[in-house]
PDB file of C-alpha atoms in Angstrom:
ATOM      1  CA  GLN M   1     -66.764 -35.239  -7.628  1.00 87.00           C
ATOM      2  CA  VAL M   2     -64.317 -34.689 -10.471  1.00 91.00           C
ATOM      3  CA  ARG M   3     -62.990 -37.377 -12.759  1.00 94.00           C
ATOM      4  CA  LEU M   4     -59.692 -36.941 -14.593  1.00 96.00           C
ATOM      5  CA  VAL M   5     -58.634 -39.164 -17.461  1.00 96.00           C
ATOM      6  CA  GLU M   6     -55.211 -38.869 -19.094  1.00 96.00           C
ATOM      7  CA  SER M   7     -54.152 -40.145 -22.481  1.00 96.00           C
ATOM      8  CA  GLY M   8     -51.345 -39.692 -24.962  1.00 97.00           C
ATOM      9  CA  GLY M   9     -48.380 -41.350 -23.290  1.00 95.00           C
ATOM     10  CA  GLY M  10     -46.029 -43.648 -25.139  1.00 97.00           C
ATOM     11  CA  SER M  11     -42.460 -44.383 -26.073  1.00 98.00           C
ATOM     12  CA  VAL M  12     -40.312 -41.987 -28.051  1.00 98.00           C
ATOM     13  CA  GLN M  13     -36.640 -41.415 -28.776  1.00 98.00           C
ATOM     14  CA  ALA M  14     -34.756 -38.526 -27.268  1.00 98.00           C
ATOM     15  CA  GLY M  15     -35.527 -35.308 -29.084  1.00 98.00           C
ATOM     16  CA  GLY M  16     -39.005 -36.457 -30.001  1.00 98.00           C
ATOM     17  CA  SER M  17     -42.403 -35.109 -28.985  1.00 98.00           C
ATOM     18  CA  LEU M  18     -45.577 -36.320 -27.334  1.00 98.00           C
ATOM     19  CA  ARG M  19     -48.832 -34.621 -26.408  1.00 98.00           C
ATOM     20  CA  LEU M  20     -50.698 -35.629 -23.285  1.00 98.00           C
ATOM     21  CA  SER M  21     -54.378 -34.909 -22.748  1.00 97.00           C
ATOM     22  CA  CYS M  22     -56.435 -34.758 -19.581  1.00 96.00           C
ATOM     23  CA  VAL M  23     -60.216 -34.641 -19.700  1.00 94.00           C
ATOM     24  CA  ALA M  24     -61.933 -33.393 -16.564  1.00 92.00           C
ATOM     25  CA  SER M  25     -65.579 -34.263 -16.044  1.00 88.00           C
ATOM     26  CA  GLY M  26     -68.067 -34.072 -13.226  1.00 85.00           C
ATOM     27  CA  TYR M  27     -68.347 -31.099 -10.886  1.00 78.00           C
ATOM     28  CA  THR M  28     -65.470 -29.201 -12.455  1.00 76.00           C
ATOM     29  CA  LEU M  29     -66.743 -25.873 -11.099  1.00 76.00           C
ATOM     30  CA  SER M  30     -65.139 -26.980  -7.830  1.00 78.00           C
ATOM     31  CA  THR M  31     -61.685 -26.895  -9.372  1.00 85.00           C
ATOM     32  CA  ASN M  32     -59.717 -23.821 -10.412  1.00 89.00           C
ATOM     33  CA  CYS M  33     -56.213 -25.202 -10.605  1.00 94.00           C
ATOM     34  CA  MET M  34     -55.165 -28.002 -12.907  1.00 94.00           C
ATOM     35  CA  ALA M  35     -51.694 -29.415 -13.085  1.00 97.00           C
ATOM     36  CA  TRP M  36     -49.410 -32.031 -14.499  1.00 98.00           C
ATOM     37  CA  PHE M  37     -47.185 -33.996 -12.141  1.00 98.00           C
ATOM     38  CA  ARG M  38     -44.823 -36.848 -12.913  1.00 98.00           C
ATOM     39  CA  GLN M  39     -43.180 -39.622 -10.981  1.00 98.00           C
ATOM     40  CA  ALA M  40     -40.196 -41.620 -12.090  1.00 96.00           C
ATOM     41  CA  PRO M  41     -39.376 -45.004 -10.501  1.00 92.00           C
ATOM     42  CA  GLY M  42     -37.774 -44.539  -7.120  1.00 94.00           C
ATOM     43  CA  LYS M  43     -38.324 -40.792  -7.119  1.00 96.00           C
ATOM     44  CA  ARG M  44     -40.793 -38.442  -5.520  1.00 96.00           C
ATOM     45  CA  ARG M  45     -43.658 -37.066  -7.531  1.00 97.00           C
ATOM     46  CA  GLU M  46     -42.779 -33.650  -8.937  1.00 97.00           C
ATOM     47  CA  GLY M  47     -44.808 -30.847 -10.420  1.00 98.00           C
ATOM     48  CA  VAL M  48     -44.335 -30.192 -14.123  1.00 98.00           C
ATOM     49  CA  ALA M  49     -46.828 -27.448 -15.007  1.00 98.00           C
ATOM     50  CA  LEU M  50     -49.751 -25.628 -13.407  1.00 96.00           C
ATOM     51  CA  ILE M  51     -52.549 -23.410 -14.626  1.00 94.00           C
ATOM     52  CA  GLU M  52     -55.376 -21.525 -12.937  1.00 91.00           C
ATOM     53  CA  LEU M  53     -58.485 -21.853 -15.055  1.00 86.00           C
ATOM     54  CA  ASP M  54     -59.805 -18.377 -14.259  1.00 82.00           C
ATOM     55  CA  GLY M  55     -57.325 -16.777 -16.612  1.00 79.00           C
ATOM     56  CA  GLY M  56     -53.920 -17.566 -15.205  1.00 81.00           C
ATOM     57  CA  MET M  57     -50.852 -18.204 -17.313  1.00 90.00           C
ATOM     58  CA  PRO M  58     -49.182 -21.607 -17.221  1.00 95.00           C
ATOM     59  CA  ILE M  59     -46.275 -22.023 -14.818  1.00 96.00           C
ATOM     60  CA  TYR M  60     -43.546 -24.569 -15.499  1.00 97.00           C
ATOM     61  CA  SER M  61     -40.913 -26.298 -13.481  1.00 98.00           C
ATOM     62  CA  ASN M  62     -37.345 -25.372 -14.386  1.00 97.00           C
ATOM     63  CA  SER M  63     -36.713 -28.875 -15.699  1.00 97.00           C
ATOM     64  CA  VAL M  64     -39.284 -28.529 -18.489  1.00 98.00           C
ATOM     65  CA  LYS M  65     -39.428 -24.783 -19.123  1.00 97.00           C
ATOM     66  CA  GLY M  66     -38.956 -24.000 -22.792  1.00 97.00           C
ATOM     67  CA  ARG M  67     -39.691 -27.576 -23.872  1.00 98.00           C
ATOM     68  CA  PHE M  68     -43.191 -28.281 -22.535  1.00 98.00           C
ATOM     69  CA  THR M  69     -46.338 -26.243 -23.188  1.00 97.00           C
ATOM     70  CA  LEU M  70     -49.549 -26.478 -21.190  1.00 96.00           C
ATOM     71  CA  SER M  71     -52.813 -25.432 -22.784  1.00 91.00           C
ATOM     72  CA  GLN M  72     -56.484 -25.842 -22.024  1.00 87.00           C
ATOM     73  CA  ALA M  73     -59.846 -25.956 -23.758  1.00 82.00           C
ATOM     74  CA  ILE M  74     -63.120 -25.501 -21.943  1.00 76.00           C
ATOM     75  CA  ALA M  75     -66.334 -26.647 -23.570  1.00 71.00           C
ATOM     76  CA  LYS M  76     -68.615 -29.384 -22.279  1.00 68.00           C
ATOM     77  CA  ASN M  77     -65.638 -30.710 -20.380  1.00 76.00           C
ATOM     78  CA  THR M  78     -62.359 -29.124 -19.446  1.00 86.00           C
ATOM     79  CA  VAL M  79     -59.441 -30.531 -21.408  1.00 91.00           C
ATOM     80  CA  MET M  80     -55.843 -29.828 -20.512  1.00 93.00           C
ATOM     81  CA  TYR M  81     -52.957 -30.634 -22.807  1.00 96.00           C
ATOM     82  CA  LEU M  82     -49.241 -30.968 -22.273  1.00 98.00           C
ATOM     83  CA  GLN M  83     -47.193 -30.655 -25.445  1.00 98.00           C
ATOM     84  CA  MET M  84     -43.786 -32.130 -24.744  1.00 98.00           C
ATOM     85  CA  ASN M  85     -40.984 -31.334 -27.186  1.00 98.00           C
ATOM     86  CA  SER M  86     -37.267 -32.058 -27.151  1.00 98.00           C
ATOM     87  CA  LEU M  87     -37.877 -34.972 -24.821  1.00 98.00           C
ATOM     88  CA  LYS M  88     -34.973 -36.311 -22.793  1.00 98.00           C
ATOM     89  CA  PRO M  89     -34.471 -39.701 -21.129  1.00 97.00           C
ATOM     90  CA  GLU M  90     -34.855 -37.980 -17.758  1.00 97.00           C
ATOM     91  CA  ASP M  91     -38.428 -37.077 -18.726  1.00 98.00           C
ATOM     92  CA  THR M  92     -39.302 -40.764 -18.454  1.00 98.00           C
ATOM     93  CA  ALA M  93     -42.028 -41.062 -15.822  1.00 98.00           C
ATOM     94  CA  THR M  94     -45.679 -41.678 -15.193  1.00 98.00           C
ATOM     95  CA  TYR M  95     -47.481 -38.404 -15.821  1.00 98.00           C
ATOM     96  CA  TYR M  96     -50.522 -37.501 -13.763  1.00 98.00           C
ATOM     97  CA  CYS M  97     -53.215 -34.901 -14.221  1.00 97.00           C
ATOM     98  CA  ALA M  98     -54.408 -33.300 -10.996  1.00 97.00           C
ATOM     99  CA  ALA M  99     -56.934 -30.679  -9.928  1.00 96.00           C
ATOM    100  CA  LYS M 100     -57.789 -28.671  -6.834  1.00 95.00           C
ATOM    101  CA  ALA M 101     -59.916 -25.786  -5.720  1.00 92.00           C
ATOM    102  CA  GLY M 102     -58.415 -22.369  -5.236  1.00 90.00           C
ATOM    103  CA  VAL M 103     -54.981 -21.171  -6.250  1.00 92.00           C
ATOM    104  CA  CYS M 104     -52.277 -23.355  -7.691  1.00 94.00           C
ATOM    105  CA  VAL M 105     -49.462 -24.691  -5.546  1.00 95.00           C
ATOM    106  CA  TRP M 106     -46.619 -27.093  -6.289  1.00 97.00           C
ATOM    107  CA  ASN M 107     -47.441 -29.268  -3.256  1.00 96.00           C
ATOM    108  CA  ASP M 108     -49.041 -32.425  -4.622  1.00 96.00           C
ATOM    109  CA  ALA M 109     -50.585 -33.198  -1.224  1.00 96.00           C
ATOM    110  CA  ARG M 110     -52.876 -30.195  -1.699  1.00 96.00           C
ATOM    111  CA  PHE M 111     -54.515 -31.622  -4.819  1.00 96.00           C
ATOM    112  CA  ASP M 112     -57.895 -33.266  -4.402  1.00 94.00           C
ATOM    113  CA  TYR M 113     -58.344 -35.104  -7.672  1.00 96.00           C
ATOM    114  CA  TRP M 114     -55.966 -37.296  -9.653  1.00 97.00           C
ATOM    115  CA  GLY M 115     -56.042 -39.208 -12.891  1.00 97.00           C
ATOM    116  CA  GLN M 116     -54.783 -42.749 -13.252  1.00 97.00           C
ATOM    117  CA  GLY M 117     -51.545 -41.683 -14.937  1.00 97.00           C
ATOM    118  CA  THR M 118     -50.047 -42.244 -18.366  1.00 97.00           C
ATOM    119  CA  GLN M 119     -46.565 -43.620 -18.990  1.00 98.00           C
ATOM    120  CA  VAL M 120     -43.982 -41.657 -20.954  1.00 98.00           C
ATOM    121  CA  THR M 121     -40.756 -43.432 -21.873  1.00 98.00           C
ATOM    122  CA  VAL M 122     -37.906 -41.619 -23.618  1.00 98.00           C
ATOM    123  CA  SER M 123     -35.019 -43.692 -24.923  1.00 97.00           C
ATOM    124  CA  SER M 124     -31.559 -42.380 -25.695  1.00 94.00           C
TER     125      SER M 124
END
Protein backbone atom coordinates (compact mmCIF):
# COMPACT_ATOMS: atom_id res chain seq x y z
CA GLN A 1 0.00 0.00 0.00
CA VAL A 2 1.16 3.52 -0.80
CA ARG A 3 0.12 6.64 1.05
CA LEU A 4 0.28 10.05 -0.61
CA VAL A 5 0.01 13.28 1.33
CA GLU A 6 -0.10 16.67 -0.40
CA SER A 7 0.62 20.05 1.12
CA GLY A 8 1.36 23.58 0.01
CA GLY A 9 -1.93 24.80 -1.42
CA GLY A 10 -3.34 28.21 -0.66
CA SER A 11 -4.65 31.44 -2.06
CA VAL A 12 -2.58 33.73 -4.24
CA GLN A 13 -3.12 36.59 -6.66
CA ALA A 14 -2.68 36.14 -10.37
CA GLY A 15 0.98 36.16 -11.31
CA GLY A 16 2.01 34.71 -7.98
CA SER A 17 3.64 31.39 -7.12
CA LEU A 18 3.00 28.37 -4.96
CA ARG A 19 4.88 25.13 -4.39
CA LEU A 20 3.00 21.91 -3.76
CA SER A 21 4.58 18.89 -2.12
CA CYS A 22 3.57 15.24 -2.16
CA VAL A 23 5.15 12.74 0.20
CA ALA A 24 4.81 9.10 -0.77
CA SER A 25 5.26 6.47 1.91
CA GLY A 26 4.65 2.77 2.25
CA TYR A 27 5.47 0.26 -0.47
CA THR A 28 6.67 2.87 -2.94
CA LEU A 29 8.71 0.30 -4.88
CA SER A 30 5.37 -0.65 -6.45
CA THR A 31 5.05 2.74 -8.09
CA ASN A 32 7.12 4.09 -10.97
CA CYS A 33 4.93 6.91 -12.20
CA MET A 34 3.92 9.88 -10.09
CA ALA A 35 1.72 12.67 -11.28
CA TRP A 36 -0.16 15.80 -10.43
CA PHE A 37 -3.79 16.11 -11.46
CA ARG A 38 -6.25 18.90 -10.76
CA GLN A 39 -9.99 19.29 -10.71
CA ALA A 40 -11.87 22.54 -10.84
CA PRO A 41 -15.52 22.76 -9.73
CA GLY A 42 -17.81 21.37 -12.39
CA LYS A 43 -14.94 20.14 -14.54
CA ARG A 44 -13.30 16.81 -15.16
CA ARG A 45 -10.04 15.97 -13.47
CA GLU A 46 -7.11 16.76 -15.75
CA GLY A 47 -3.48 15.79 -15.74
CA VAL A 48 -0.98 18.55 -15.02
CA ALA A 49 2.43 16.85 -14.92
CA LEU A 50 3.87 13.34 -14.91
CA ILE A 51 7.22 11.79 -14.13
CA GLU A 52 8.62 8.27 -14.26
CA LEU A 53 10.81 7.73 -11.24
CA ASP A 54 13.30 5.48 -13.03
CA GLY A 55 14.91 8.44 -14.74
CA GLY A 56 12.23 9.93 -16.92
CA MET A 57 11.88 13.63 -17.62
CA PRO A 58 8.78 15.47 -16.45
CA ILE A 59 5.96 15.85 -18.96
CA TYR A 60 3.53 18.76 -18.73
CA SER A 61 0.11 19.52 -20.04
CA ASN A 62 -0.03 22.35 -22.56
CA SER A 63 -1.98 24.50 -20.11
CA VAL A 64 0.90 24.64 -17.61
CA LYS A 65 3.99 24.13 -19.77
CA GLY A 66 6.55 26.84 -19.14
CA ARG A 67 4.93 27.92 -15.87
CA PHE A 68 4.95 24.78 -13.71
CA THR A 69 7.97 22.64 -12.81
CA LEU A 70 7.82 19.12 -11.41
CA SER A 71 10.74 17.80 -9.41
CA GLN A 72 11.38 14.88 -7.11
CA ALA A 73 13.59 13.84 -4.22
CA ILE A 74 14.07 10.26 -3.16
CA ALA A 75 15.43 9.49 0.28
CA LYS A 76 13.57 7.67 3.04
CA ASN A 77 10.38 8.65 1.29
CA THR A 78 9.72 9.85 -2.21
CA VAL A 79 8.79 13.52 -2.35
CA MET A 80 7.41 15.16 -5.45
CA TYR A 81 7.11 18.91 -5.85
CA LEU A 82 5.16 21.12 -8.19
CA GLN A 83 6.50 24.66 -8.45
CA MET A 84 3.76 26.80 -9.90
CA ASN A 85 4.72 30.23 -11.25
CA SER A 86 2.79 32.88 -13.13
CA LEU A 87 -0.44 31.50 -11.73
CA LYS A 88 -3.69 32.35 -13.47
CA PRO A 89 -7.28 32.30 -12.19
CA GLU A 90 -7.92 29.29 -14.42
CA ASP A 91 -5.35 27.34 -12.37
CA THR A 92 -7.81 27.41 -9.47
CA ALA A 93 -8.56 23.79 -8.58
CA THR A 94 -8.00 21.02 -6.10
CA TYR A 95 -4.62 19.50 -6.89
CA TYR A 96 -4.06 15.79 -6.38
CA CYS A 97 -0.93 13.70 -6.22
CA ALA A 98 -1.26 10.26 -7.80
CA ALA A 99 0.91 7.21 -8.36
CA LYS A 100 0.82 4.00 -10.38
CA ALA A 101 3.00 1.12 -11.39
CA GLY A 102 4.58 1.01 -14.80
CA VAL A 103 4.74 3.77 -17.38
CA CYS A 104 3.03 7.11 -17.07
CA VAL A 105 -0.26 7.81 -18.81
CA TRP A 106 -2.59 10.81 -18.72
CA ASN A 107 -5.63 8.63 -17.95
CA ASP A 108 -6.46 9.23 -14.29
CA ALA A 109 -8.45 5.98 -14.14
CA ARG A 110 -5.17 4.08 -14.50
CA PHE A 111 -3.71 5.48 -11.28
CA ASP A 112 -3.85 3.28 -8.21
CA TYR A 113 -3.04 5.69 -5.41
CA TRP A 114 -4.32 9.19 -4.68
CA GLY A 115 -3.72 11.84 -2.08
CA GLN A 116 -6.49 13.76 -0.38
CA GLY A 117 -5.95 16.88 -2.48
CA THR A 118 -4.87 20.43 -1.71
CA GLN A 119 -6.78 23.53 -2.76
CA VAL A 120 -5.19 26.20 -4.93
CA THR A 121 -7.12 29.43 -5.43
CA VAL A 122 -5.86 32.17 -7.76
CA SER A 123 -7.64 35.51 -7.69
CA SER A 124 -7.56 38.08 -10.46
